XYZ file of C-alpha atoms in Angstrom:
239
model
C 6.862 -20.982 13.377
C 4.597 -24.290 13.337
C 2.313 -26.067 10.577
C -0.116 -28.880 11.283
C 1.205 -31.802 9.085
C -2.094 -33.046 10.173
C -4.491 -30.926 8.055
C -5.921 -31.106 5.139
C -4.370 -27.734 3.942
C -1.268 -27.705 1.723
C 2.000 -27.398 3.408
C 2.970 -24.908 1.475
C -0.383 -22.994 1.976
C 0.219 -22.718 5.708
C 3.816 -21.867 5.402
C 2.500 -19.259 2.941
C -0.236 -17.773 5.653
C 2.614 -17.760 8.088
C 4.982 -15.769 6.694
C 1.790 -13.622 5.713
C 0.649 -12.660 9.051
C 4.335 -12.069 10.174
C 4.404 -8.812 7.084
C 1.160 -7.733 7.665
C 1.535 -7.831 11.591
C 4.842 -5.672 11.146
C 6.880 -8.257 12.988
C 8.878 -8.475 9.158
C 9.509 -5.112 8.576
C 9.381 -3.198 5.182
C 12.722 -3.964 3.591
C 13.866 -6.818 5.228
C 15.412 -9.791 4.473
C 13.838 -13.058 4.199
C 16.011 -16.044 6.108
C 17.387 -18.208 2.983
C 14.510 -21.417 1.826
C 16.809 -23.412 3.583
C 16.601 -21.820 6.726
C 12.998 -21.608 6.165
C 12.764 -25.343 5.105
C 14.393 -26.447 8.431
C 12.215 -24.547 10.689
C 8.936 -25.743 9.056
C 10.259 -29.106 8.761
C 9.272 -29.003 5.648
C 11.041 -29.374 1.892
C 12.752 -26.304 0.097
C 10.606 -26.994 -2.252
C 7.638 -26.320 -0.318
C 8.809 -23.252 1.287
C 10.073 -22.408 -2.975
C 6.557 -22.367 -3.602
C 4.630 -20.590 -0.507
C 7.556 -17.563 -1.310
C 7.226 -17.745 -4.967
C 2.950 -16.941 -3.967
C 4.066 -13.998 -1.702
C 5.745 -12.631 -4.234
C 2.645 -12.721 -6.561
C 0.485 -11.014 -4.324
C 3.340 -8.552 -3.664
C 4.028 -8.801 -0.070
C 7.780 -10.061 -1.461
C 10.209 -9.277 -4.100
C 13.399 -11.003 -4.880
C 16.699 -9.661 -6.247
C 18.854 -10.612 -8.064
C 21.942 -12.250 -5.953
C 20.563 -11.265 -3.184
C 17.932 -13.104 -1.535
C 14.141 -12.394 -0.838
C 12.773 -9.110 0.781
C 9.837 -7.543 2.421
C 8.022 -5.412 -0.293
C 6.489 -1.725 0.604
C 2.786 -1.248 -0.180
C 2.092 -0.939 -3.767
C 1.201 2.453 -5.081
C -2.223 2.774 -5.856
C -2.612 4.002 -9.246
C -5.879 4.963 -10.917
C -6.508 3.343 -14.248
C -8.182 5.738 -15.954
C -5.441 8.619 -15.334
C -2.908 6.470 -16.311
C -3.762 5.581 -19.306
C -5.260 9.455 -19.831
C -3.804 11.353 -22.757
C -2.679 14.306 -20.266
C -0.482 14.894 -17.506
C 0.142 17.710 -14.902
C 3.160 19.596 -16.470
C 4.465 19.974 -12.742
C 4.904 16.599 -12.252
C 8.336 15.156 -12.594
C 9.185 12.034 -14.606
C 12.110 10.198 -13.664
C 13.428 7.760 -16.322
C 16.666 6.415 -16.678
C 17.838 6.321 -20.457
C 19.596 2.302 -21.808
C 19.483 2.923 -25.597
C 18.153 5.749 -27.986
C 18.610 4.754 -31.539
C 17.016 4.652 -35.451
C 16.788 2.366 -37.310
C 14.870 0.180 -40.147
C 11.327 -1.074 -38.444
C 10.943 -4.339 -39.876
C 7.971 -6.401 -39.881
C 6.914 -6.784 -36.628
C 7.032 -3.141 -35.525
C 5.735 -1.445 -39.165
C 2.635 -3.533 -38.529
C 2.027 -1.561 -34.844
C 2.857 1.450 -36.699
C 1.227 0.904 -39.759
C 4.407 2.000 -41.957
C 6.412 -0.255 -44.470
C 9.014 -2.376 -42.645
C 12.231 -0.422 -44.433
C 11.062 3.039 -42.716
C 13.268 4.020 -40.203
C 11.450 4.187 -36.457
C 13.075 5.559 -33.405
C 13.473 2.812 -30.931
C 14.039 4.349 -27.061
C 14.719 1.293 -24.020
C 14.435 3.338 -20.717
C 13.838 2.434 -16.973
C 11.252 4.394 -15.084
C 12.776 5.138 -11.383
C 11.373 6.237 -7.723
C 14.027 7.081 -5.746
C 16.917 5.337 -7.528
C 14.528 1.740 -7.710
C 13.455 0.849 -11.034
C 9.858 0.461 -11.499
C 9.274 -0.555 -14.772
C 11.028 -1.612 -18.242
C 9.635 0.758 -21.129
C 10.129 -0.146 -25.132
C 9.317 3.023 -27.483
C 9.354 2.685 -31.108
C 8.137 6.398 -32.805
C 8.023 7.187 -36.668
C 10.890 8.732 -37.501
C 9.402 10.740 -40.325
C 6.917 12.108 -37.487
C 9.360 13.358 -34.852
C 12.280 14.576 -36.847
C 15.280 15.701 -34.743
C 14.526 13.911 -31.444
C 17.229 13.264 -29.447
C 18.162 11.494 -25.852
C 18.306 14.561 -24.639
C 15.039 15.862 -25.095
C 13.130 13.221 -23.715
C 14.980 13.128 -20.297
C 12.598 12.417 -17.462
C 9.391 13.595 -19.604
C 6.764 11.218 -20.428
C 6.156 10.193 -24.605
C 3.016 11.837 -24.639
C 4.176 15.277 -23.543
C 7.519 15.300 -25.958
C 5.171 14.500 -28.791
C 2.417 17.523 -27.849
C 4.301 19.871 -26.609
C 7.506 19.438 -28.741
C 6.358 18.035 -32.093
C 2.712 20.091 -31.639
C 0.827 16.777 -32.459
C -2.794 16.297 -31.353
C -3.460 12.969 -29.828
C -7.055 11.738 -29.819
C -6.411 8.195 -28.075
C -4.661 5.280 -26.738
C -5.605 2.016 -26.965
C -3.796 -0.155 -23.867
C -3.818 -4.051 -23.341
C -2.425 -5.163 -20.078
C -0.853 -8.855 -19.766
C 0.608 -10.997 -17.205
C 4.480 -11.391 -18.009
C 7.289 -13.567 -16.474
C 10.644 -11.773 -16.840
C 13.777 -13.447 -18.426
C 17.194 -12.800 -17.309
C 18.061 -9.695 -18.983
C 14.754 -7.909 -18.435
C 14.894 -9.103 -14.661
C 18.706 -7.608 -13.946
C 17.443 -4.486 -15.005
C 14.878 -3.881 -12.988
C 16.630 -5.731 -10.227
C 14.146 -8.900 -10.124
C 14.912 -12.727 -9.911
C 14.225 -14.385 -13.687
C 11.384 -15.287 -13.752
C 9.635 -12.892 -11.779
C 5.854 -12.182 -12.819
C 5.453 -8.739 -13.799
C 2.573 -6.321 -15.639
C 2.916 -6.144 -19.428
C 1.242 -3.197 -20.776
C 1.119 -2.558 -24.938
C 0.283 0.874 -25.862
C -0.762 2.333 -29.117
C -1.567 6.066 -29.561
C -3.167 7.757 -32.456
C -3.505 10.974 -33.536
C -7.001 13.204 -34.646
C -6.251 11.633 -37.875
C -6.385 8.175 -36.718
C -2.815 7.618 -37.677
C -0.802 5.621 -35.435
C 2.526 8.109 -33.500
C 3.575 5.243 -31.162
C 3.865 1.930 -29.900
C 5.178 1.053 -26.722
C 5.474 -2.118 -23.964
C 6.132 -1.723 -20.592
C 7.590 -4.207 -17.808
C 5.830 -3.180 -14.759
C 7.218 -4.711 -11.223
C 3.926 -5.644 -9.255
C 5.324 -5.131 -6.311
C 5.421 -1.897 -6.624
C 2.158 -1.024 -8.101
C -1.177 -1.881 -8.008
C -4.244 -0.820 -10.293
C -7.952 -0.161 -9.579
C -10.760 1.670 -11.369
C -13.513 3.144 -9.708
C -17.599 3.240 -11.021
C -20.083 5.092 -10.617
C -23.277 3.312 -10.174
């Protein structure tokens, strides 16, 4: 592994297209363990710092991932997932939802949340923090906050590996009209990154979600931490 102190390119641009060609041509295998910066840093003859930076690029563009304690690793291809399904009203009742409850609770909304919801801050809301899994690897953070009023008698138990959407259709018989979704870049702290098994400060998707009903009312607000290393979005149009 060489760079040409000579050119004009960045150091830590052509350590950065190194280590890219190495994933793409398969000689760093899916899974796979980065050697340490320092290691990395003496071979280039080149700072940690450098090598910090052409790593901390690969792991934008998802070709790396870093965990916690760890070290650095070779990511898998990102899931391709259509826009426009996932942020469809309806899903295939077949399909299986894996989600890994952290805390199911009421409580008072306060200010912040009654203002998604459009209630007074002293109702109570139902606040659900769960991780979506894939074969025991989180995948993204989600924060639920539901009138409680709305979905009376919900428990943990019901919304086990189901999706939001179809407990409140299918359980609570509530017509849903739409969504409306933003989607943000988000850098992870600490707690949110040991979750989903991330370095802090890992950049991540941040997607709010608010759902209404026929009526227009508002049934639920949600964020979700999405790892984007392990999905990728596209829409497709017809021209």
């Amino acid at each position: 592994m060489q760079i040409d102190k000579s050119l004009h390119i960045p150091l830590y641009r052509q350590v950065e297209q190194i280590l890219e060609d190495k994933i793409i041509s398969g000689q760093w295998e899916v899974g796979s363990q980065l050697p340490t910066e320092q290691e990395l840093s003496d071979r280039f003859d080149v700072s940690t710092i450098t090598v910090k930076r052409a790593v901390i690029e690969l792991v934008n563009k998802g070709y790396l991932f870093r965990q916690r304690g760890k070290g650095t690793f070779v990511s898998g291809a990102a899931k391709e997932q259509d826009l426009n399904s996932i942020i469809s009203l309806s899903t295939g009742a077949e399909q299986e939802h894996p989600h890994e409850m952290i805390s199911f609770k009421y409580e008072t909304a306060g200010s912040e949340i009654a203002q998604k919801l459009r209630i007074d801050p002293e109702d109570e809301v139902i606040k659900i923090e769960r991780l979506k899994v894939e074969n025991n690897d989180p995948l993204a953070l989600e924060y639920t906050y539901l009138p409680a009023d709305k979905c009376q008698g919900l428990t943990p138990e019901m919304i086990n590996n189901d999706l939001i959407f179809n407990i409140l259709k299918n359980r609570f018989h509530i017509a849903l009209k739409r969504a409306r979704v933003f989607i943000r870049p988000y850098i992870l702290p600490d707690h949110q990154a040991k979750l989903l098994h991330v370095e802090p400060g890992t950049p991540v998707f941040e997607w709010e979600r608010t759902t209404y009903t026929k009526q227009e009312d508002i049934i639920e607000f949600s964020k979700f931490y999405i790892r984007s290393d392990k999905e990728v979005y596209y829409t497709e149009v017809q021209l």
